[in-house]
Short mmCIF file of C-alpha atoms in Angstrom, two decimals:
data_model
loop_
_atom_site.label_atom_id
_atom_site.label_comp_id
_atom_site.label_asym_id
_atom_site.label_seq_id
_atom_site.Cartn_x
_atom_site.Cartn_y
_atom_site.Cartn_z
CA UNK V 1 -90.74 21.61 71.89
CA UNK V 2 -90.77 18.31 72.66
CA UNK V 3 -93.30 16.55 74.97
CA UNK V 4 -92.08 16.27 78.83
CA UNK V 5 -91.91 13.01 80.39
CA UNK V 6 -94.34 12.74 83.47
CA UNK V 7 -91.45 11.66 85.76
CA UNK V 8 -93.34 12.01 89.00
CA UNK V 9 -96.17 9.70 87.63
CA UNK V 10 -93.78 7.16 86.38
CA UNK V 11 -91.84 7.14 90.13
CA UNK V 12 -95.38 6.64 91.75
CA UNK V 13 -96.37 3.61 89.55
CA UNK V 14 -92.84 2.25 90.02
CA UNK V 15 -93.42 2.49 93.91
CA UNK V 16 -96.82 0.93 93.63
CA UNK V 17 -94.78 -2.28 92.10
CA UNK V 18 -95.56 -1.79 88.29
CA UNK V 19 -92.87 -3.04 85.68
CA UNK V 20 -91.63 -0.52 82.82
CA UNK V 21 -93.72 -2.65 80.27
CA UNK V 22 -96.99 -2.24 82.24
CA UNK V 23 -96.38 1.40 83.00
CA UNK V 24 -95.60 2.14 79.18
CA UNK V 25 -98.62 0.03 78.06
CA UNK V 26 -101.05 1.36 80.32
CA UNK V 27 -100.22 5.26 80.37
CA UNK V 28 -99.58 5.21 76.36
CA UNK V 29 -95.78 6.26 76.99
CA UNK V 30 -92.96 5.38 75.14
CA UNK V 31 -90.83 2.69 76.60
CA UNK V 32 -87.34 4.41 76.06
CA UNK V 33 -88.94 7.29 78.34
CA UNK V 34 -90.17 4.84 81.20
CA UNK V 35 -86.47 2.78 80.71
CA UNK V 36 -84.67 6.27 81.21
CA UNK V 37 -86.32 7.46 84.50
CA UNK V 38 -85.83 3.91 86.00
CA UNK V 39 -82.23 4.10 85.01
CA UNK V 40 -81.85 7.46 86.40
CA UNK V 41 -83.74 6.67 89.69
CA UNK V 42 -81.26 3.73 90.08
CA UNK V 43 -78.15 5.80 89.52
CA UNK V 44 -79.08 8.68 91.77
CA UNK V 45 -80.78 6.29 94.31
CA UNK V 46 -83.98 8.38 94.41
CA UNK V 47 -87.28 7.03 95.30
CA UNK V 48 -90.83 8.26 95.15
CA UNK V 49 -91.12 9.20 98.82
CA UNK V 50 -88.01 11.56 98.27
CA UNK V 51 -90.30 13.50 95.45
CA UNK V 52 -93.59 12.85 96.01
CA UNK V 53 -94.07 16.52 97.94
CA UNK V 54 -92.45 18.40 94.81
CA UNK V 55 -94.09 19.64 91.79
CA UNK V 56 -94.19 17.61 88.54
CA UNK V 57 -91.96 20.32 87.05
CA UNK V 58 -89.48 20.29 89.62
CA UNK V 59 -89.03 16.33 89.45
CA UNK V 60 -88.75 17.00 85.80
CA UNK V 61 -86.05 19.07 86.34
CA UNK V 62 -84.38 17.03 89.08
CA UNK V 63 -84.19 13.98 86.56
CA UNK V 64 -83.48 16.03 83.23
CA UNK V 65 -81.44 19.24 84.17
CA UNK V 66 -79.98 19.71 80.96
CA UNK V 67 -83.33 19.58 79.30
CA UNK V 68 -84.59 22.16 81.83
CA UNK V 69 -81.75 24.61 80.91
CA UNK V 70 -82.40 24.82 77.14
CA UNK V 71 -86.10 25.11 77.69
CA UNK V 72 -85.89 27.95 80.05
CA UNK V 73 -83.51 29.86 76.95
CA UNK V 74 -86.57 29.64 74.66
CA UNK V 75 -89.74 31.29 75.28
CA UNK V 76 -92.74 29.16 73.69
CA UNK V 77 -95.27 31.48 71.44
CA UNK V 78 -98.89 31.65 73.09
CA UNK V 79 -100.70 30.26 70.12
CA UNK V 80 -103.87 30.81 71.42
CA UNK V 81 -103.38 34.64 71.59
CA UNK V 82 -102.05 33.99 67.80
CA UNK V 83 -105.42 32.70 66.93
CA UNK V 84 -107.45 35.41 68.58
CA UNK V 85 -104.98 37.87 67.06
CA UNK V 86 -105.52 36.65 63.20
CA UNK V 87 -109.07 37.09 63.22
CA UNK V 88 -108.25 41.07 63.11
CA UNK V 89 -108.18 42.77 59.82
CA UNK V 90 -104.40 43.19 58.50
CA UNK V 91 -102.98 40.78 61.08
CA UNK V 92 -100.82 38.08 59.76
CA UNK V 93 -98.45 35.30 60.90
CA UNK V 94 -95.44 37.35 60.00
CA UNK V 95 -96.56 40.61 62.15
CA UNK V 96 -97.38 38.18 64.85
CA UNK V 97 -93.82 36.49 64.93
CA UNK V 98 -92.09 39.59 64.55
CA UNK V 99 -93.85 41.16 67.65
CA UNK V 100 -93.11 37.50 69.37
CA UNK V 101 -89.53 37.83 68.18
CA UNK V 102 -89.12 41.30 69.88
CA UNK V 103 -91.02 40.31 73.15
CA UNK V 104 -88.17 37.83 73.21
CA UNK V 105 -85.40 40.22 72.67
CA UNK V 106 -86.76 42.38 75.50
CA UNK V 107 -86.62 39.36 78.13
CA UNK V 108 -83.49 38.07 77.09
CA UNK V 109 -84.90 35.04 75.74
CA UNK V 110 -84.32 33.03 72.37
CA UNK V 111 -87.20 33.12 69.98
CA UNK V 112 -88.00 30.19 67.50
CA UNK V 113 -87.45 31.12 63.83
CA UNK V 114 -90.73 31.95 61.53
CA UNK V 115 -91.04 28.60 60.00
CA UNK V 116 -91.37 26.92 63.29
CA UNK V 117 -93.42 29.57 64.39
CA UNK V 118 -95.73 29.00 61.56
CA UNK V 119 -95.67 25.00 61.72
CA UNK V 120 -96.15 25.14 65.49
CA UNK V 121 -99.41 27.42 65.06
CA UNK V 122 -100.32 24.85 62.45
CA UNK V 123 -99.87 21.91 64.71
CA UNK V 124 -101.83 24.00 67.20
CA UNK V 125 -104.78 24.59 65.04
CA UNK V 126 -104.89 20.82 64.15
CA UNK V 127 -104.68 19.49 67.58
CA UNK V 128 -107.45 21.97 68.97
CA UNK V 129 -109.40 21.92 65.68
CA UNK V 130 -109.46 25.35 65.28
CA UNK V 131 -110.42 25.66 61.64
CA UNK V 132 -114.24 26.31 61.89
CA UNK V 133 -113.73 29.04 64.39
CA UNK V 134 -111.41 31.22 62.06
CA UNK V 135 -113.06 34.11 60.98
CA UNK V 136 -112.53 35.41 57.47
CA UNK V 137 -111.25 38.91 56.79
CA UNK V 138 -113.19 41.03 54.25
CA UNK V 139 -111.24 41.73 50.82
CA UNK V 140 -108.43 39.16 51.48
CA UNK V 141 -109.45 35.95 49.54
CA UNK V 142 -111.60 34.97 46.65
CA UNK V 143 -112.08 31.32 46.12
CA UNK V 144 -112.76 30.12 42.51
CA UNK V 145 -113.51 26.59 41.02
CA UNK V 146 -115.80 24.91 38.56
CA UNK V 147 -119.08 23.71 39.36
CA UNK V 148 -119.24 19.79 39.17
CA UNK V 149 -123.06 20.20 37.99
CA UNK V 150 -123.35 21.70 34.26
CA UNK V 151 -126.28 22.94 32.32
CA UNK V 152 -127.18 22.65 28.56
CA UNK V 153 -128.01 24.40 25.54
CA UNK V 154 -129.98 23.17 22.53
CA UNK V 155 -128.43 23.23 19.13
CA UNK V 156 -131.36 24.98 16.64
CA UNK V 157 -129.96 22.92 13.55
CA UNK V 158 -129.30 19.30 15.05
CA UNK V 159 -131.53 19.46 18.18
CA UNK V 160 -128.29 18.13 20.25
CA UNK V 161 -127.66 19.05 23.69
CA UNK V 162 -124.37 21.30 24.19
CA UNK V 163 -123.08 20.73 27.52
CA UNK V 164 -122.33 24.60 29.44
CA UNK V 165 -119.82 24.84 32.31
CA UNK V 166 -120.55 26.86 35.23
CA UNK V 167 -117.52 28.92 36.83
CA UNK V 168 -117.70 29.93 40.36
CA UNK V 169 -116.50 32.51 42.53
CA UNK V 170 -116.88 33.42 46.39
CA UNK V 171 -116.13 35.99 48.45
CA UNK V 172 -115.33 33.93 51.87
CA UNK V 173 -116.01 36.93 54.32
CA UNK V 174 -119.54 37.91 52.81
CA UNK V 175 -120.06 34.70 50.80
CA UNK V 176 -121.18 36.86 47.83
CA UNK V 177 -120.95 35.07 44.83
CA UNK V 178 -120.23 35.20 41.00
CA UNK V 179 -121.53 32.47 38.19
CA UNK V 180 -120.75 32.52 34.62
CA UNK V 181 -122.10 29.73 32.00
CA UNK V 182 -119.27 28.82 29.64
CA UNK V 183 -118.98 26.46 26.65
CA UNK V 184 -115.59 24.92 27.44
CA UNK V 185 -112.73 25.11 30.71
CA UNK V 186 -109.89 26.23 28.44
CA UNK V 187 -107.17 28.44 29.55
CA UNK V 188 -108.61 31.73 28.02
CA UNK V 189 -112.36 30.95 29.00
CA UNK V 190 -110.78 30.24 32.86
CA UNK V 191 -108.97 33.73 32.77
CA UNK V 192 -111.81 35.86 31.15
CA UNK V 193 -114.13 34.40 33.91
CA UNK V 194 -111.64 35.93 36.74
CA UNK V 195 -111.88 39.13 34.64
CA UNK V 196 -115.55 39.29 34.65
CA UNK V 197 -115.76 38.15 38.36
CA UNK V 198 -113.30 40.97 39.54
CA UNK V 199 -115.76 43.27 37.59
CA UNK V 200 -118.72 41.85 39.41
CA UNK V 201 -117.09 42.14 42.92
CA UNK V 202 -115.80 45.72 41.84
CA UNK V 203 -112.50 45.10 42.95
CA UNK V 204 -109.92 42.29 43.55
CA UNK V 205 -108.54 40.38 46.50
CA UNK V 206 -105.13 40.31 48.20
CA UNK V 207 -105.41 36.44 47.40
CA UNK V 208 -107.18 33.99 44.99
CA UNK V 209 -107.57 30.38 46.06
CA UNK V 210 -108.14 27.96 43.10
CA UNK V 211 -108.11 24.32 42.50
CA UNK V 212 -104.97 22.51 41.03
CA UNK V 213 -106.22 22.63 37.45
CA UNK V 214 -103.95 22.42 34.39
CA UNK V 215 -105.03 25.58 32.98
CA UNK V 216 -103.89 27.43 35.81
CA UNK V 217 -100.97 25.28 37.49
CA UNK V 218 -98.29 23.73 35.92
CA UNK V 219 -96.78 21.93 38.99
CA UNK V 220 -97.82 22.07 43.06
CA UNK V 221 -95.21 20.05 44.64
CA UNK V 222 -95.10 19.13 48.32
CA UNK V 223 -92.06 20.95 48.84
CA UNK V 224 -90.75 23.68 46.74
CA UNK V 225 -92.32 26.36 44.60
CA UNK V 226 -95.79 26.21 43.15
CA UNK V 227 -95.10 26.99 39.19
CA UNK V 228 -98.38 28.93 37.45
CA UNK V 229 -99.08 28.89 33.92
CA UNK V 230 -97.50 32.05 32.29
CA UNK V 231 -100.75 33.61 31.45
CA UNK V 232 -102.44 32.81 34.93
CA UNK V 233 -99.55 34.30 36.55
CA UNK V 234 -100.00 37.66 34.45
CA UNK V 235 -103.36 37.92 35.53
CA UNK V 236 -102.52 37.84 39.20
CA UNK V 237 -99.89 40.34 38.33
CA UNK V 238 -102.19 42.47 36.48
CA UNK V 239 -104.97 42.62 39.42
CA UNK V 240 -102.49 42.64 42.01
CA UNK V 241 -103.56 39.21 43.61
CA UNK V 242 -101.57 36.60 44.74
CA UNK V 243 -102.86 33.17 43.23
CA UNK V 244 -102.65 30.45 45.98
CA UNK V 245 -103.46 27.03 44.63
CA UNK V 246 -105.24 25.06 47.73
CA UNK V 247 -103.46 21.62 48.69
CA UNK V 248 -104.30 18.57 46.60
CA UNK V 249 -107.11 16.73 47.68
CA UNK V 250 -107.96 19.37 50.58
CA UNK V 251 -111.18 20.98 49.70
CA UNK V 252 -111.17 22.75 53.00
CA UNK V 253 -108.84 25.03 51.72
CA UNK V 254 -111.58 26.50 49.49
CA UNK V 255 -114.63 25.75 51.65
CA UNK V 256 -116.54 28.81 50.63
CA UNK V 257 -116.76 27.96 47.14
CA UNK V 258 -117.27 24.39 47.76
CA UNK V 259 -120.13 25.07 49.67
CA UNK V 260 -121.46 27.76 47.18
CA UNK V 261 -121.21 25.31 44.28
CA UNK V 262 -123.62 23.31 46.52
CA UNK V 263 -126.01 25.82 47.08
CA UNK V 264 -125.85 26.98 43.65
CA UNK V 265 -127.10 23.75 42.34
CA UNK V 266 -130.39 24.79 43.80
CA UNK V 267 -130.63 28.52 43.70
CA UNK V 268 -129.70 28.53 39.82
CA UNK V 269 -129.21 25.36 38.23
CA UNK V 270 -132.73 23.69 39.70
CA UNK V 271 -134.56 26.95 39.31
CA UNK V 272 -133.79 27.09 35.18
CA UNK V 273 -134.02 23.13 34.81
CA UNK V 274 -137.41 23.71 32.68
CA UNK V 275 -136.28 26.44 30.62
CA UNK V 276 -134.72 25.54 27.26
CA UNK V 277 -132.08 27.76 25.91
CA UNK V 278 -130.53 27.91 22.33
CA UNK V 279 -128.07 30.74 23.02
CA UNK V 280 -125.77 31.07 25.81
CA UNK V 281 -126.49 34.80 25.87
CA UNK V 282 -130.09 34.13 26.86
CA UNK V 283 -128.77 31.52 29.37
CA UNK V 284 -126.23 34.07 30.88
CA UNK V 285 -129.26 36.45 31.18
CA UNK V 286 -130.95 34.20 33.59
CA UNK V 287 -128.47 32.95 35.41
CA UNK V 288 -127.19 36.33 36.52
CA UNK V 289 -130.91 37.06 37.62
CA UNK V 290 -131.11 33.87 39.66
CA UNK V 291 -127.66 34.73 41.11
CA UNK V 292 -128.76 38.39 42.07
CA UNK V 293 -131.90 36.91 44.10
CA UNK V 294 -129.29 34.27 45.36
CA UNK V 295 -126.90 37.01 46.73
CA UNK V 296 -129.97 39.22 48.10
CA UNK V 297 -131.34 36.45 50.23
CA UNK V 298 -131.11 37.00 54.15
CA UNK V 299 -128.84 34.46 55.93
CA UNK V 300 -130.67 32.13 58.05
CA UNK V 301 -127.80 32.35 60.84
CA UNK V 302 -126.34 35.56 60.43
CA UNK V 303 -127.66 39.34 59.80
CA UNK V 304 -128.07 40.51 56.52
CA UNK V 305 -127.50 39.12 53.05
CA UNK V 306 -124.63 38.30 50.83
CA UNK V 307 -125.12 41.81 49.07
CA UNK V 308 -125.66 43.66 52.11
CA UNK V 309 -122.62 42.64 53.44
CA UNK V 310 -120.44 42.96 50.45
CA UNK V 311 -121.77 46.23 49.26
CA UNK V 312 -121.53 47.59 52.87
CA UNK V 313 -118.53 46.23 54.26
CA UNK V 314 -116.22 44.21 51.85
CA UNK V 315 -116.43 46.10 48.68
CA UNK V 316 -114.50 48.96 50.37
CA UNK V 317 -111.60 46.46 51.27
CA UNK V 318 -111.13 45.34 47.74
CA UNK V 319 -108.10 46.56 45.86
CA UNK V 320 -109.23 48.95 42.97
CA UNK V 321 -109.37 47.50 39.25
CA UNK V 322 -107.07 48.59 36.87
CA UNK V 323 -107.91 51.03 33.95
CA UNK V 324 -107.88 48.25 31.45
CA UNK V 325 -109.04 44.77 31.98
CA UNK V 326 -106.69 41.86 31.53
CA UNK V 327 -106.70 40.72 28.25
CA UNK V 328 -105.47 36.65 27.82
CA UNK V 329 -102.59 36.26 25.30
CA UNK V 330 -101.07 33.80 23.17
CA UNK V 331 -97.39 33.87 22.07
CA UNK V 332 -96.25 33.23 18.30
CA UNK V 333 -92.59 32.72 18.00
CA UNK V 334 -89.86 33.22 15.23
CA UNK V 335 -92.01 35.26 12.70
CA UNK V 336 -90.25 36.75 9.90
CA UNK V 337 -90.35 40.71 9.35
CA UNK V 338 -90.49 41.15 5.60
CA UNK V 339 -88.72 43.81 3.42
CA UNK V 340 -91.72 45.72 3.21
CA UNK V 341 -91.78 46.16 6.79
CA UNK V 342 -94.40 44.24 7.62
CA UNK V 343 -95.25 40.95 9.58
CA UNK V 344 -97.99 38.63 8.55
CA UNK V 345 -100.49 37.09 11.06
CA UNK V 346 -103.53 35.12 10.00
CA UNK V 347 -103.19 36.48 6.46
CA UNK V 348 -103.24 40.04 7.49
CA UNK V 349 -100.31 42.48 7.64
CA UNK V 350 -99.03 44.43 10.58
CA UNK V 351 -96.16 47.01 10.07
CA UNK V 352 -92.74 47.12 12.17
CA UNK V 353 -90.01 49.46 12.20
CA UNK V 354 -88.01 49.51 9.17
CA UNK V 355 -84.72 48.80 11.20
CA UNK V 356 -86.00 45.46 11.82
CA UNK V 357 -86.75 44.38 8.38
CA UNK V 358 -85.46 40.69 7.76
CA UNK V 359 -85.24 39.60 11.40
CA UNK V 360 -87.31 37.26 13.33
CA UNK V 361 -90.01 38.45 15.78
CA UNK V 362 -92.30 37.14 18.45
CA UNK V 363 -96.27 37.94 18.28
CA UNK V 364 -97.88 38.47 21.75
CA UNK V 365 -101.79 38.23 20.56
CA UNK V 366 -104.85 39.10 22.30
CA UNK V 367 -108.59 39.24 21.51
CA UNK V 368 -108.39 42.79 20.34
CA UNK V 369 -104.50 43.62 19.87
CA UNK V 370 -101.07 42.52 18.57
CA UNK V 371 -97.73 43.35 20.15
CA UNK V 372 -94.39 42.45 18.24
CA UNK V 373 -91.48 41.97 20.17
CA UNK V 374 -87.65 41.38 18.88
CA UNK V 375 -84.98 40.28 21.48
CA UNK V 376 -87.74 40.66 24.04
CA UNK V 377 -88.51 44.48 23.36
CA UNK V 378 -91.74 45.20 22.15
CA UNK V 379 -91.27 47.35 18.76
CA UNK V 380 -94.78 47.66 17.55
CA UNK V 381 -98.57 47.42 18.61
CA UNK V 382 -101.54 47.11 16.38
CA UNK V 383 -105.46 46.84 16.77
CA UNK V 384 -106.13 42.87 15.71
CA UNK V 385 -108.28 42.76 12.75
CA UNK V 386 -111.43 40.46 12.98
CA UNK V 387 -111.15 37.02 12.38
CA UNK V 388 -113.23 37.14 9.18
CA UNK V 389 -110.73 39.93 7.63
CA UNK V 390 -108.23 38.75 5.04
CA UNK V 391 -105.33 40.72 3.37
CA UNK V 392 -105.73 43.54 5.77
CA UNK V 393 -103.15 46.34 6.48
CA UNK V 394 -102.14 47.79 9.35
CA UNK V 395 -99.41 50.41 8.68
CA UNK V 396 -97.64 53.16 10.89
CA UNK V 397 -96.39 55.87 8.99
CA UNK V 398 -93.45 56.24 11.26
CA UNK V 399 -92.46 52.42 10.81
CA UNK V 400 -91.59 53.02 7.15
CA UNK V 401 -88.55 54.35 5.49
CA UNK V 402 -88.69 57.81 3.67
CA UNK V 403 -88.26 55.74 0.24
CA UNK V 404 -91.53 53.84 0.76
CA UNK V 405 -93.25 57.15 1.47
CA UNK V 406 -92.53 59.13 -1.94
CA UNK V 407 -94.12 58.43 -5.00
CA UNK V 408 -92.06 57.05 -7.55
CA UNK V 409 -92.15 56.88 -11.88
CA UNK V 410 -92.58 52.98 -11.74
CA UNK V 411 -96.18 53.16 -11.19
CA UNK V 412 -96.78 55.51 -14.32
CA UNK V 413 -94.77 53.06 -15.94
CA UNK V 414 -96.72 50.11 -14.90
CA UNK V 415 -99.66 51.92 -15.98
CA UNK V 416 -98.27 52.61 -19.69
CA UNK V 417 -97.46 49.21 -20.38
CA UNK V 418 -100.87 47.82 -19.34
CA UNK V 419 -102.42 50.56 -21.48
CA UNK V 420 -100.26 49.40 -24.47
CA UNK V 421 -101.94 45.90 -24.03
CA UNK V 422 -105.53 46.97 -23.67
CA UNK V 423 -108.16 48.73 -21.77
CA UNK V 424 -109.01 45.80 -19.68
CA UNK V 425 -105.50 45.14 -18.50
CA UNK V 426 -105.02 48.62 -17.62
CA UNK V 427 -108.23 48.42 -15.55
CA UNK V 428 -106.54 45.47 -13.94
CA UNK V 429 -103.48 47.22 -12.88
CA UNK V 430 -105.46 50.46 -11.82
CA UNK V 431 -107.63 48.22 -9.18
CA UNK V 432 -104.12 46.76 -7.90
CA UNK V 433 -102.86 50.06 -7.11
CA UNK V 434 -106.48 51.38 -5.90
CA UNK V 435 -106.82 48.12 -3.48
CA UNK V 436 -103.15 48.80 -2.01
CA UNK V 437 -102.37 51.34 0.57
CA UNK V 438 -98.59 51.40 -0.16
CA UNK V 439 -97.71 51.92 -4.21
CA UNK V 440 -94.53 49.77 -3.53
CA UNK V 441 -96.82 46.72 -2.31
CA UNK V 442 -98.57 46.91 -5.98
CA UNK V 443 -95.45 46.65 -7.85
CA UNK V 444 -94.96 42.81 -7.46
CA UNK V 445 -98.57 41.97 -8.19
CA UNK V 446 -98.60 44.11 -11.15
CA UNK V 447 -95.48 42.73 -12.53
CA UNK V 448 -96.82 39.16 -12.24
CA UNK V 449 -100.11 40.16 -14.35
CA UNK V 450 -98.00 41.87 -16.96
CA UNK V 451 -95.46 39.00 -17.30
CA UNK V 452 -98.58 36.99 -18.61
CA UNK V 453 -98.22 38.73 -21.58
CA UNK V 454 -94.93 37.51 -22.41
CA UNK V 455 -96.23 33.75 -21.63
CA UNK V 456 -99.65 33.72 -23.20
CA UNK V 457 -99.31 36.80 -25.55
CA UNK V 458 -100.72 40.30 -25.17
CA UNK V 459 -104.25 39.60 -26.81
CA UNK V 460 -104.70 36.49 -24.72
CA UNK V 461 -104.16 38.86 -21.44
CA UNK V 462 -106.36 41.33 -22.25
CA UNK V 463 -109.07 38.60 -23.10
CA UNK V 464 -108.36 37.16 -19.70
CA UNK V 465 -108.75 40.64 -18.13
CA UNK V 466 -111.82 41.27 -19.93
CA UNK V 467 -113.28 37.96 -18.47
CA UNK V 468 -112.12 38.23 -15.24
CA UNK V 469 -113.54 41.72 -14.74
CA UNK V 470 -116.83 40.61 -15.35
CA UNK V 471 -116.98 38.48 -12.24
CA UNK V 472 -114.33 39.60 -9.79
CA UNK V 473 -113.86 43.07 -7.98
CA UNK V 474 -109.91 43.39 -8.34
CA UNK V 475 -108.44 40.25 -10.30
CA UNK V 476 -104.91 39.30 -9.71
CA UNK V 477 -102.29 37.16 -11.17
CA UNK V 478 -103.91 34.01 -8.85
CA UNK V 479 -107.16 34.69 -11.11
CA UNK V 480 -105.77 35.32 -14.63
CA UNK V 481 -103.10 32.56 -14.84
CA UNK V 482 -105.72 29.60 -14.48
CA UNK V 483 -107.95 31.21 -16.98
CA UNK V 484 -105.05 31.37 -19.51
CA UNK V 485 -103.61 27.89 -18.71
CA UNK V 486 -106.73 26.30 -19.27
CA UNK V 487 -107.74 28.35 -22.67
CA UNK V 488 -110.63 29.87 -21.18
CA UNK V 489 -109.97 33.06 -22.66
CA UNK V 490 -109.78 31.49 -25.93
CA UNK V 491 -113.37 30.29 -25.70
CA UNK V 492 -114.37 33.49 -24.40
CA UNK V 493 -112.98 35.34 -27.13
CA UNK V 494 -114.57 33.05 -29.91
CA UNK V 495 -118.10 33.36 -27.94
CA UNK V 496 -117.77 37.17 -27.76
CA UNK V 497 -116.89 37.36 -31.52
CA UNK V 498 -119.75 35.43 -32.53
CA UNK V 499 -121.96 37.24 -30.56
CA UNK V 500 -120.69 40.30 -32.14
CA UNK V 501 -121.27 38.98 -35.30
CA UNK V 502 -124.57 37.79 -34.63
CA UNK V 503 -125.72 41.19 -33.45
CA UNK V 504 -124.17 42.70 -36.65
CA UNK V 505 -125.98 40.76 -38.66
CA UNK V 506 -128.98 41.06 -37.14
CA UNK V 507 -128.81 44.92 -37.43
CA UNK V 508 -128.07 45.21 -41.21
CA UNK V 509 -130.59 45.23 -44.17
CA UNK V 510 -130.51 43.16 -47.42
CA UNK V 511 -132.23 44.57 -50.82
CA UNK V 512 -133.74 41.77 -53.15
CA UNK V 513 -134.60 42.14 -56.56
CA UNK V 514 -138.61 41.59 -57.91
CA UNK V 515 -137.04 38.28 -59.11
CA UNK V 516 -136.38 36.93 -55.68
CA UNK V 517 -140.08 36.95 -55.02
CA UNK V 518 -141.30 35.76 -58.28
CA UNK V 519 -142.47 39.08 -60.17
CA UNK V 520 -142.44 39.60 -63.77
CA UNK V 521 -141.77 43.12 -65.83
CA UNK V 522 -145.13 43.34 -68.26
CA UNK V 523 -144.70 44.33 -71.42
#
């Protein structure tokens, strides 16, 4: 509602001879409002003596009857009551507005809308500076941020310093705090820190208030919807918490974590400043130990400690954690499903239902799993191979057609053809089949090897296979073809034959006559 014009005061000052400009300037009033009161007084021939015995509201209603009629239709909210009720557990502005609306209906008054109700309360809080007196409720908010202060590791090889960043999360009600040192501030690190924080707290909160960092917030306009990154929004859904970025350049919106950052600079960083760390694991152990001391320390202006209030009150108000923790994921789009019913990711193979062979699929990749999607439908899920694995095969039997599961005579034919070339070639083909889960997957590698006999001759292929088997566990085309192209098999065969001849010569005896040694027969 607009502020009422002080009509009675203006009339009193007018009777004392003050001009319109003087009244507006001395009383900090709008000159338009003062002019309007003067105009109405002249039109209705009203003087101060006629109204001096009436109340200010009566005088106002006398001068502005239409505004009086409008104001009596609406019932203004009692924002002092609203502010006190908000300190109670579970009470929200939405609930209080609904109660106010029901009261207006009962008294035949119009109610202001929800948006005006909230804006009015916001203005009242700003006018009376009530922010500092608002009590937090347990289990409602978790505030998160990166600490401006950092720690360091020492590289054991070079001796260089490695910067370590600190993730900080705080529950405003109990001031219970979580800290985790990290080597970077990338999106997956940010998300994993949230997972560890919720586990440390023993549950998630209704809201998670963060800063407007790029790894979490795409856009935060003054008007309109806030857009979070897909992964950050997925984390919020997984833990049933509303991710709510704080207003831009308004640290008061997450005052608890801002305060914790400053206190932790003393409780953690300063305490560990003289220690030298070479691994992140060692640093984390000491940080958690210092953090426990910080949380267990009694408050100076409040009964109990952070740990005590969290364990006795706030922990029971947190939402339970999901059965499986959230894993940050990365999407890889338009990957081909090959005719062998497998898709390739990081040089490893993962099976898909044979009906999707030849189509494109999207991969949802986490730290420990891979999910395969086709047309936004998940068609397969696998445990992800470790980063050091190459040419791994993860195959579900149900993904393959029956023809793939039946042994065929082709394998026997490959063996016979290899045997006709030589024992070493047969050994190479046998190893290819032994190291491949599906016989069909060995067909192409075996064909590639046997075709080398037509290109270079069967003898040279046999020599190349013999040479490769001495140094390789399972030779393939990629190993044999360079040997043959460079002629290394020819040199190997010559050296082998020469060595064989020398060995034969050293083990063979010669009988020489007496004349060789200078002997004579005596007559």
